[in-house]
C-alpha atoms as an extended CHARMM CRD file, in Angstrom:
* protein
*
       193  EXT
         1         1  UNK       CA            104.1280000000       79.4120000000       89.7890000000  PROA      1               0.0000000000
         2         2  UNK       CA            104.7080000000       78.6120000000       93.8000000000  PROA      2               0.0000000000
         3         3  UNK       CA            100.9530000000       79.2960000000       95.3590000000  PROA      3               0.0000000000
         4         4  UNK       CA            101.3970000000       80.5840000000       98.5240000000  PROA      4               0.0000000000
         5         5  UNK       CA            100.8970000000       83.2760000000      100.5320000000  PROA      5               0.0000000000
         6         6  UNK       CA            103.9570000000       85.5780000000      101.2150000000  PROA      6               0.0000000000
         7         7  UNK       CA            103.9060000000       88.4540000000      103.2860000000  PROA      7               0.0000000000
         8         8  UNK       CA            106.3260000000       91.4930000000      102.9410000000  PROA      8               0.0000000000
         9         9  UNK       CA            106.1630000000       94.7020000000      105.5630000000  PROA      9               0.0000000000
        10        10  UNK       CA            102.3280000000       95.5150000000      106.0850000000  PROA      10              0.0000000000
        11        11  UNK       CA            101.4200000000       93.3750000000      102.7610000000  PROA      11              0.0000000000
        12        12  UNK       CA            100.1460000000       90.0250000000      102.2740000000  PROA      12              0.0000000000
        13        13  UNK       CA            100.4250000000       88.5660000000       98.9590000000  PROA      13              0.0000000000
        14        14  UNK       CA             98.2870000000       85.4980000000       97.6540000000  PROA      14              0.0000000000
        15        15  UNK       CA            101.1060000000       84.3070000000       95.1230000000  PROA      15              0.0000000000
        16        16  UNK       CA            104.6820000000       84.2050000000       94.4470000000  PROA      16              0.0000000000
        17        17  UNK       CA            106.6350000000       83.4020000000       91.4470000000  PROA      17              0.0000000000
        18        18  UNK       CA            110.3140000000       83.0050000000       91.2170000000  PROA      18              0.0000000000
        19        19  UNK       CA            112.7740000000       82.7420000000       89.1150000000  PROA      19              0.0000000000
        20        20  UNK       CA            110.9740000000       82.6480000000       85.6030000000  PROA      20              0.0000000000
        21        21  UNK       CA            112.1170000000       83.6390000000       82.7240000000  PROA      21              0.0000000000
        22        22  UNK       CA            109.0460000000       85.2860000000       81.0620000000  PROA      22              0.0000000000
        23        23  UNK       CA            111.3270000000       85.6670000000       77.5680000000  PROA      23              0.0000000000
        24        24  UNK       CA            111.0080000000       81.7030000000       77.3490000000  PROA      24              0.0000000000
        25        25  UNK       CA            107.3330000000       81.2030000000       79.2580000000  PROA      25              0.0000000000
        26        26  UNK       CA            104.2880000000       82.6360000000       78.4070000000  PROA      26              0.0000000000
        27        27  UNK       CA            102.6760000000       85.2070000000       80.6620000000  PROA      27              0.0000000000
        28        28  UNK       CA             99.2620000000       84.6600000000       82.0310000000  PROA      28              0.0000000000
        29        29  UNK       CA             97.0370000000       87.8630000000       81.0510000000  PROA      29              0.0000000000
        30        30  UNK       CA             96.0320000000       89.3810000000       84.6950000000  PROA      30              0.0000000000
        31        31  UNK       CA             97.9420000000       88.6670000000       87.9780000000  PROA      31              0.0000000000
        32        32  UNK       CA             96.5030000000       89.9800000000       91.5730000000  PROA      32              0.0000000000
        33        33  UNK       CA             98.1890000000       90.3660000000       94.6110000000  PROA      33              0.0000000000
        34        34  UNK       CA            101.6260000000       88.5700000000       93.3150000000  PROA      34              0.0000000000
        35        35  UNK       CA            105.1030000000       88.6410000000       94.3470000000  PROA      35              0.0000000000
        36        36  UNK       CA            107.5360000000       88.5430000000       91.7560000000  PROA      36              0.0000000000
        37        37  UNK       CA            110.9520000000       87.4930000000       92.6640000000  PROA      37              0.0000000000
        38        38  UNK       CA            114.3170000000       87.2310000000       90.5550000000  PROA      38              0.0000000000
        39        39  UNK       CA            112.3570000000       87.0440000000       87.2710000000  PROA      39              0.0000000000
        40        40  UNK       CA            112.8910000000       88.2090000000       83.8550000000  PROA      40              0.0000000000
        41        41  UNK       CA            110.3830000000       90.0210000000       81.6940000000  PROA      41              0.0000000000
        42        42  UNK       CA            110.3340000000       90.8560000000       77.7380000000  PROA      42              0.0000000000
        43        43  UNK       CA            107.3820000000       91.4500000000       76.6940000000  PROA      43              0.0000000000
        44        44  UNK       CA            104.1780000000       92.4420000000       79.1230000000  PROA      44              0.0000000000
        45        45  UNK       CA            102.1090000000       94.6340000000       76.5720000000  PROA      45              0.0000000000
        46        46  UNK       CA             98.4230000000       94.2010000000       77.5130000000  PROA      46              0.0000000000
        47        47  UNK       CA             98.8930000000       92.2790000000       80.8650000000  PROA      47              0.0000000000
        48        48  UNK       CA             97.1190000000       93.1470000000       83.4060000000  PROA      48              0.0000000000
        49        49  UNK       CA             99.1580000000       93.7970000000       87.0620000000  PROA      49              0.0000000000
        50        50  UNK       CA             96.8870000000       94.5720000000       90.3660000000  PROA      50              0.0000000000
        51        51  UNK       CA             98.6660000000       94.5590000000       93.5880000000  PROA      51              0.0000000000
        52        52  UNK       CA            102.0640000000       92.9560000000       92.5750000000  PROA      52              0.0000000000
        53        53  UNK       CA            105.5320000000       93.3280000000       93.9270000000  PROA      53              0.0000000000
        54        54  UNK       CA            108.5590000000       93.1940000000       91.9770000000  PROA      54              0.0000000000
        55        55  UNK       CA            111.7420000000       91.7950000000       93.4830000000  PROA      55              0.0000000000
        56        56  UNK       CA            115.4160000000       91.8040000000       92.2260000000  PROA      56              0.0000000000
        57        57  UNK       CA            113.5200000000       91.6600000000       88.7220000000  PROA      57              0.0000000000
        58        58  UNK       CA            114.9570000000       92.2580000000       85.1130000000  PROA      58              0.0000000000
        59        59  UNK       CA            112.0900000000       94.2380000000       83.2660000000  PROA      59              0.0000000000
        60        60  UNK       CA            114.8310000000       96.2400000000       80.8490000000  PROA      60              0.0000000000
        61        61  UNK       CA            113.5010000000       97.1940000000       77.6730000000  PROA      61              0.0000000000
        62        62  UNK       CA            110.3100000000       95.3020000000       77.9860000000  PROA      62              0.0000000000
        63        63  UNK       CA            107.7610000000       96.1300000000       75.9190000000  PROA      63              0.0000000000
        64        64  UNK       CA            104.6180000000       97.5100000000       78.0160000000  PROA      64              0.0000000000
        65        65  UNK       CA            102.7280000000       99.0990000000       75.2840000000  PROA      65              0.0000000000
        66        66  UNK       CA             98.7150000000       98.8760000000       77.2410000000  PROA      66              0.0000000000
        67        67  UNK       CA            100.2040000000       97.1010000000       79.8590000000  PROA      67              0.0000000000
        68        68  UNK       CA             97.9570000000       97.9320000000       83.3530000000  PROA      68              0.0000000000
        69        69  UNK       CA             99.7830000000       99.0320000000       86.4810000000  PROA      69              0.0000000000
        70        70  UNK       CA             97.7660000000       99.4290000000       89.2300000000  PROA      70              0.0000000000
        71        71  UNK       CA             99.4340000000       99.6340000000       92.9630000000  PROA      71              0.0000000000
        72        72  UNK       CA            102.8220000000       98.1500000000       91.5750000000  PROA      72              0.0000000000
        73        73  UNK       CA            105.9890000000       98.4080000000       93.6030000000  PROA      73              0.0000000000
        74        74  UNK       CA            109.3850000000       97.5110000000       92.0120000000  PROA      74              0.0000000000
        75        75  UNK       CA            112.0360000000       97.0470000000       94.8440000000  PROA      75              0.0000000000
        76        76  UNK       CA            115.7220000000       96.2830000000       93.5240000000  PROA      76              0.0000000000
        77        77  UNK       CA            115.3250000000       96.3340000000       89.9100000000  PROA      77              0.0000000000
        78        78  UNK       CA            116.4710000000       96.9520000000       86.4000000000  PROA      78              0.0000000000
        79        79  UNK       CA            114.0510000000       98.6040000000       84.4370000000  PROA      79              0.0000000000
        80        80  UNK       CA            116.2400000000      100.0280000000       81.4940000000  PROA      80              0.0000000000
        81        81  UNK       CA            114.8010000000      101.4960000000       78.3990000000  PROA      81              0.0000000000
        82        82  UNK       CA            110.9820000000      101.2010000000       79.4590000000  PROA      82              0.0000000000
        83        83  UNK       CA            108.1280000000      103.4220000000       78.2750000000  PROA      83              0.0000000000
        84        84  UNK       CA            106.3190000000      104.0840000000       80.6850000000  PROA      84              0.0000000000
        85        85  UNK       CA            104.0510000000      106.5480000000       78.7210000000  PROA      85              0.0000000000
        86        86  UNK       CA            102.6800000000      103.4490000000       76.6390000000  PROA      86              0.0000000000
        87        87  UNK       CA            100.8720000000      101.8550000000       79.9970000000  PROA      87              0.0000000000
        88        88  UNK       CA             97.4010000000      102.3360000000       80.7540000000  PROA      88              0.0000000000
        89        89  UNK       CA             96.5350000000      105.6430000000       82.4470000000  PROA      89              0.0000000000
        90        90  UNK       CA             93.4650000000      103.9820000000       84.2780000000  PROA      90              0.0000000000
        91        91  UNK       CA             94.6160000000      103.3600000000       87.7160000000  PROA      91              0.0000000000
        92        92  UNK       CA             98.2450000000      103.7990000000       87.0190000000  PROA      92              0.0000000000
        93        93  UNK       CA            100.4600000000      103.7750000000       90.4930000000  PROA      93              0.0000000000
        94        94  UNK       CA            104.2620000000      102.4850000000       90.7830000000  PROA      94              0.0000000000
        95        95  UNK       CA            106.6680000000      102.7130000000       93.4060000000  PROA      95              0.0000000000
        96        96  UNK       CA            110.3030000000      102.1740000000       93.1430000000  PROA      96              0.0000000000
        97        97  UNK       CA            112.4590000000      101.6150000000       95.0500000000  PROA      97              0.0000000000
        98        98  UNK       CA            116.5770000000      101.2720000000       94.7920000000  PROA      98              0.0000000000
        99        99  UNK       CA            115.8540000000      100.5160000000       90.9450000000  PROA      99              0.0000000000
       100       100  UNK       CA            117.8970000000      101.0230000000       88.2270000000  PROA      100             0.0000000000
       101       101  UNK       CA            116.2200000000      102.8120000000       85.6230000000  PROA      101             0.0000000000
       102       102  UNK       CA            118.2910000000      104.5300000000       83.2980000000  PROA      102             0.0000000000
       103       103  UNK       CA            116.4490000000      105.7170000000       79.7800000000  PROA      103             0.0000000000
       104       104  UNK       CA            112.9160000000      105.0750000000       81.2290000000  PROA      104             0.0000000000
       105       105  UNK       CA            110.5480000000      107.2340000000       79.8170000000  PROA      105             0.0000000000
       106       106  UNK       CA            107.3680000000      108.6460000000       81.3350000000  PROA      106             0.0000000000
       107       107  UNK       CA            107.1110000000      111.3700000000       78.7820000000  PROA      107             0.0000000000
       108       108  UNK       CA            103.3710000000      112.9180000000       79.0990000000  PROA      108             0.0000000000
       109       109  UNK       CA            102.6130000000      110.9750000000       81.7790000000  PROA      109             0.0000000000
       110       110  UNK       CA            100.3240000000      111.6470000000       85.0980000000  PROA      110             0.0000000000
       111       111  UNK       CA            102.3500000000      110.4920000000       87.5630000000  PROA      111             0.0000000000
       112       112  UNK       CA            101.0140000000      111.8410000000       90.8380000000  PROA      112             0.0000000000
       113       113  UNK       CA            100.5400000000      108.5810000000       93.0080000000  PROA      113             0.0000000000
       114       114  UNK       CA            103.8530000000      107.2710000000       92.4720000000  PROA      114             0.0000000000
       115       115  UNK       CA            107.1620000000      107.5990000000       94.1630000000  PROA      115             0.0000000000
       116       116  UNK       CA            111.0240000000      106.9750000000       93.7210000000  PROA      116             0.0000000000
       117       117  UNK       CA            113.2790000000      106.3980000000       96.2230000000  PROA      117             0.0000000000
       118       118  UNK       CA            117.3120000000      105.5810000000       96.1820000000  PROA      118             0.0000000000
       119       119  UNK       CA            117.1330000000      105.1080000000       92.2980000000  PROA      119             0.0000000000
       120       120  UNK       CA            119.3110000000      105.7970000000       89.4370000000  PROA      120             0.0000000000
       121       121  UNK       CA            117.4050000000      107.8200000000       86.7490000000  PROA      121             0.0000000000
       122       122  UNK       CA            120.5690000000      108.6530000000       84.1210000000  PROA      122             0.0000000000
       123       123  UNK       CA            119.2200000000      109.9210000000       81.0680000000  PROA      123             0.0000000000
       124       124  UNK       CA            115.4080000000      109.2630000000       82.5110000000  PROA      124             0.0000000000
       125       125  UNK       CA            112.6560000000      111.3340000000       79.9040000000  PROA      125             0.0000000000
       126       126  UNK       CA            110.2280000000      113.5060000000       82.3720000000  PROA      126             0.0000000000
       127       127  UNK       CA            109.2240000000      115.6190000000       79.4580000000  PROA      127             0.0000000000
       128       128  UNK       CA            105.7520000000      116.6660000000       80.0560000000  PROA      128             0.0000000000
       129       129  UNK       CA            105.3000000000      114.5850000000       82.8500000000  PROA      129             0.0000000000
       130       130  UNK       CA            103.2200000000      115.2580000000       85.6620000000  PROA      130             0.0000000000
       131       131  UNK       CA            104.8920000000      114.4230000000       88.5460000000  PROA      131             0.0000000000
       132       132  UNK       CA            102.9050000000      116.6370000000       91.1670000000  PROA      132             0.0000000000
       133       133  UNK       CA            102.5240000000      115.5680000000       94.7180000000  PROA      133             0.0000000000
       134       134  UNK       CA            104.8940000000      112.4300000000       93.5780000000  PROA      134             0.0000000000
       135       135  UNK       CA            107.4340000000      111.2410000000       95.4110000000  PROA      135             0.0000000000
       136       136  UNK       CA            111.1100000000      111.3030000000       94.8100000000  PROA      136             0.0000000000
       137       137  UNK       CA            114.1190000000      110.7570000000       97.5260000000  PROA      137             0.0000000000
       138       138  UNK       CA            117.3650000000      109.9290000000       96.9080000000  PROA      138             0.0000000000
       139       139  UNK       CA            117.8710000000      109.4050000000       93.6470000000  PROA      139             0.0000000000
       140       140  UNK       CA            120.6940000000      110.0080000000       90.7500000000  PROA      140             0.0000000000
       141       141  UNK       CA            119.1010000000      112.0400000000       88.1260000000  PROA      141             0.0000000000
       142       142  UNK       CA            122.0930000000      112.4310000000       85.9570000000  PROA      142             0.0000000000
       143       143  UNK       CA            121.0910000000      113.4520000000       82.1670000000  PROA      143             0.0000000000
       144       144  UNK       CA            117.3830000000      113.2830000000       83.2970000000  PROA      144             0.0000000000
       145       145  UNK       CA            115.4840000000      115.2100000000       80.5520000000  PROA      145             0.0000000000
       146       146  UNK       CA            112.4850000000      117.7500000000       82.5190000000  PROA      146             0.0000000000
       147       147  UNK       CA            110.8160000000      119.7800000000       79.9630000000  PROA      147             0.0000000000
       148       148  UNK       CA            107.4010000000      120.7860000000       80.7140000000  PROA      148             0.0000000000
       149       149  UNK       CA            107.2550000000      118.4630000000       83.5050000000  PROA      149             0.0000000000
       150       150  UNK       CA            105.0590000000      119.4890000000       86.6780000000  PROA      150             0.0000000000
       151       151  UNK       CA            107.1940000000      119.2750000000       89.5710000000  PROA      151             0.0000000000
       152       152  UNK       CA            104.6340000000      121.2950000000       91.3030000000  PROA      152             0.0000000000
       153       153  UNK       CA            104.9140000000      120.2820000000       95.4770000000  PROA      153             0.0000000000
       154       154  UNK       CA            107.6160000000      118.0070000000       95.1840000000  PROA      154             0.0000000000
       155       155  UNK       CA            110.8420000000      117.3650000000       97.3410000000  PROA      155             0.0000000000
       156       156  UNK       CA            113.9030000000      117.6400000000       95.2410000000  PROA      156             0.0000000000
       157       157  UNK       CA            116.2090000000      117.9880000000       98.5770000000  PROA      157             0.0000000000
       158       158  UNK       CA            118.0750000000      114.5360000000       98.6950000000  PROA      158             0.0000000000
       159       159  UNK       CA            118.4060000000      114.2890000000       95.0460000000  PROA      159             0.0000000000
       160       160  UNK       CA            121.1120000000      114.6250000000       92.9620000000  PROA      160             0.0000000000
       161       161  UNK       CA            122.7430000000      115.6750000000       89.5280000000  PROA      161             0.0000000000
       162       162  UNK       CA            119.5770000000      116.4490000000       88.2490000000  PROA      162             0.0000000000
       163       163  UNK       CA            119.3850000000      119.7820000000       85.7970000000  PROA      163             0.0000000000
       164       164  UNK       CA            116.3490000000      121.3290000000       85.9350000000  PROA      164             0.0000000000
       165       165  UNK       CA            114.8250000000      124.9960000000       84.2120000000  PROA      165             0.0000000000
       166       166  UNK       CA            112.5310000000      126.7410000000       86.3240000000  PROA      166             0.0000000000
       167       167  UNK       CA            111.6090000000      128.6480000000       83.0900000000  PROA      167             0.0000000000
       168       168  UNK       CA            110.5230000000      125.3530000000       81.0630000000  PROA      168             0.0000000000
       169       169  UNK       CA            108.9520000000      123.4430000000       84.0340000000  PROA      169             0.0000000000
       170       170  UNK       CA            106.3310000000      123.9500000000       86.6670000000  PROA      170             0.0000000000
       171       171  UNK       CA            108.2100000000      123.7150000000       90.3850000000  PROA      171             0.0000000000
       172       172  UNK       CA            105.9770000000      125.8770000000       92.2210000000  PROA      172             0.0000000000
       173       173  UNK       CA            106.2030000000      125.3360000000       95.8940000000  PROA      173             0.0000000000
       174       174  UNK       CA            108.9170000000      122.2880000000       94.9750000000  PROA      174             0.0000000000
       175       175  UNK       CA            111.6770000000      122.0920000000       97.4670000000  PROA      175             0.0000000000
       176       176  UNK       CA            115.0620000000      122.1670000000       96.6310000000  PROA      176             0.0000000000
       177       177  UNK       CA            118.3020000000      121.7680000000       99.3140000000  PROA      177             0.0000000000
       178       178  UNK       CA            120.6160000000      125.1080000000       99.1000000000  PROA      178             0.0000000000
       179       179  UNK       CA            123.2920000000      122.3820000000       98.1010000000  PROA      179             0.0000000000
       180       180  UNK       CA            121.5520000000      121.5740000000       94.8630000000  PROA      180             0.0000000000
       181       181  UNK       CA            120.4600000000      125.0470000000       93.5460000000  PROA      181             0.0000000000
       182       182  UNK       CA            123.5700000000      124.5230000000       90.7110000000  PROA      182             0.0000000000
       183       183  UNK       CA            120.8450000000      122.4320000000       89.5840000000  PROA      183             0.0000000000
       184       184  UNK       CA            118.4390000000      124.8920000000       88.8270000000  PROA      184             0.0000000000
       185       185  UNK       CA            121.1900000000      127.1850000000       87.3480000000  PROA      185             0.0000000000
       186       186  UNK       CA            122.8030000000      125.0320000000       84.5800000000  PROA      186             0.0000000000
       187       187  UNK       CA            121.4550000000      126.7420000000       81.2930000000  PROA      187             0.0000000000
       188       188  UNK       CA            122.9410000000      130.4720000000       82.9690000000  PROA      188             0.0000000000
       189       189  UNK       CA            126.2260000000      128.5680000000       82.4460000000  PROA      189             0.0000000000
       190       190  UNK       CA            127.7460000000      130.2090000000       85.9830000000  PROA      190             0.0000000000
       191       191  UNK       CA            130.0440000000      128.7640000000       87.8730000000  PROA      191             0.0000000000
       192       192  UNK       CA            128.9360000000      128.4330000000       91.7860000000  PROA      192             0.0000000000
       193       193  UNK       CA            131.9110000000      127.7320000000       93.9960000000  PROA      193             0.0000000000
């Protein structure tokens, strides 16, 4: 681990460790206000992360089962495979941002303080979610499974390829761009030209 202090944007950060291969070393149980950069994670079930930034990280099917996430951001990463739904509920608040995240699951969970923005969600499980008042821009939701989910208050209008049943799902008072409405049409099986 490099002590020092880093700051990125707005935020200060008291440590920053890079390039480690957390697959080979062993993971300390609680980290505060740390900057992860161009590291590799396998296994981070009941770890503890307050405050922490993710950089150009490699977190893909890591095991998180009662893993804390409290005010996490993940900023150009893979995160492939996770389950989200086995974190912590207490506190739990991630932002991503131009992540790759195909396969993640966050199936059942509350979701409402996080956001996504400019990343790829193929085959992502929002099944029972609730991702009201979240945050989503930009992002590839191709195969993304929404059954159930709360979508209640959200902005769906720079997303894309996403497939979503008002009838199964909550999206009142969602918005939607008049380019994406196929979307919200695919179990009709019409063809919108």
């Amino acid at each position: 681990m490099i002590k020092r202090k880093t700051t990125t944007g707005a935020k200060t950060y008291e440590h920053v460790i890079e390039r480690v291969d957390f697959t080979i070393e062993r993971l300390d149980s609680t980290y505060e206000s740390t900057e992860f950069q161009a590291c590799t994670f396998g296994e981070v079930s009941g770890i503890a992360f307050t405050d922490c930034l993710f950089t150009a990280c490699n977190l893909s099917n890591a095991q998180v089962a009662k893993c804390k996430a409290m005010d996490l951001t993940f900023r150009d990463c893979k995160l492939i495979g996770i389950n989200f739904y086995q974190m912590l509920d207490f506190g739990f608040s991630l932002q991503f941002e131009n992540c790759l995240m195909d396969y993640a699951s966050f199936d059942g969970k509350k979701m409402n303080k996080s956001s996504f923005s400019n990343c790829r969600l193929h085959g992502a499980n929002f099944s029972n979610a609730d991702l009201s008042k979240a945050s989503m821009t930009g992002c590839d939701l191709a195969d993304a499974v929404f059954s159930g989910t709360n979508l209640s208050g959200m902005d769906f209008t720079t997303n894309r390829n996403f497939s979503i049943d008002p009838q199964l799902n909550m999206v009142r008072k969602t918005r939607f761009s008049a380019n994406s409405l196929a979307g919200l049409l695919t179990k009709f099986d019409i063809v919108i030209e």
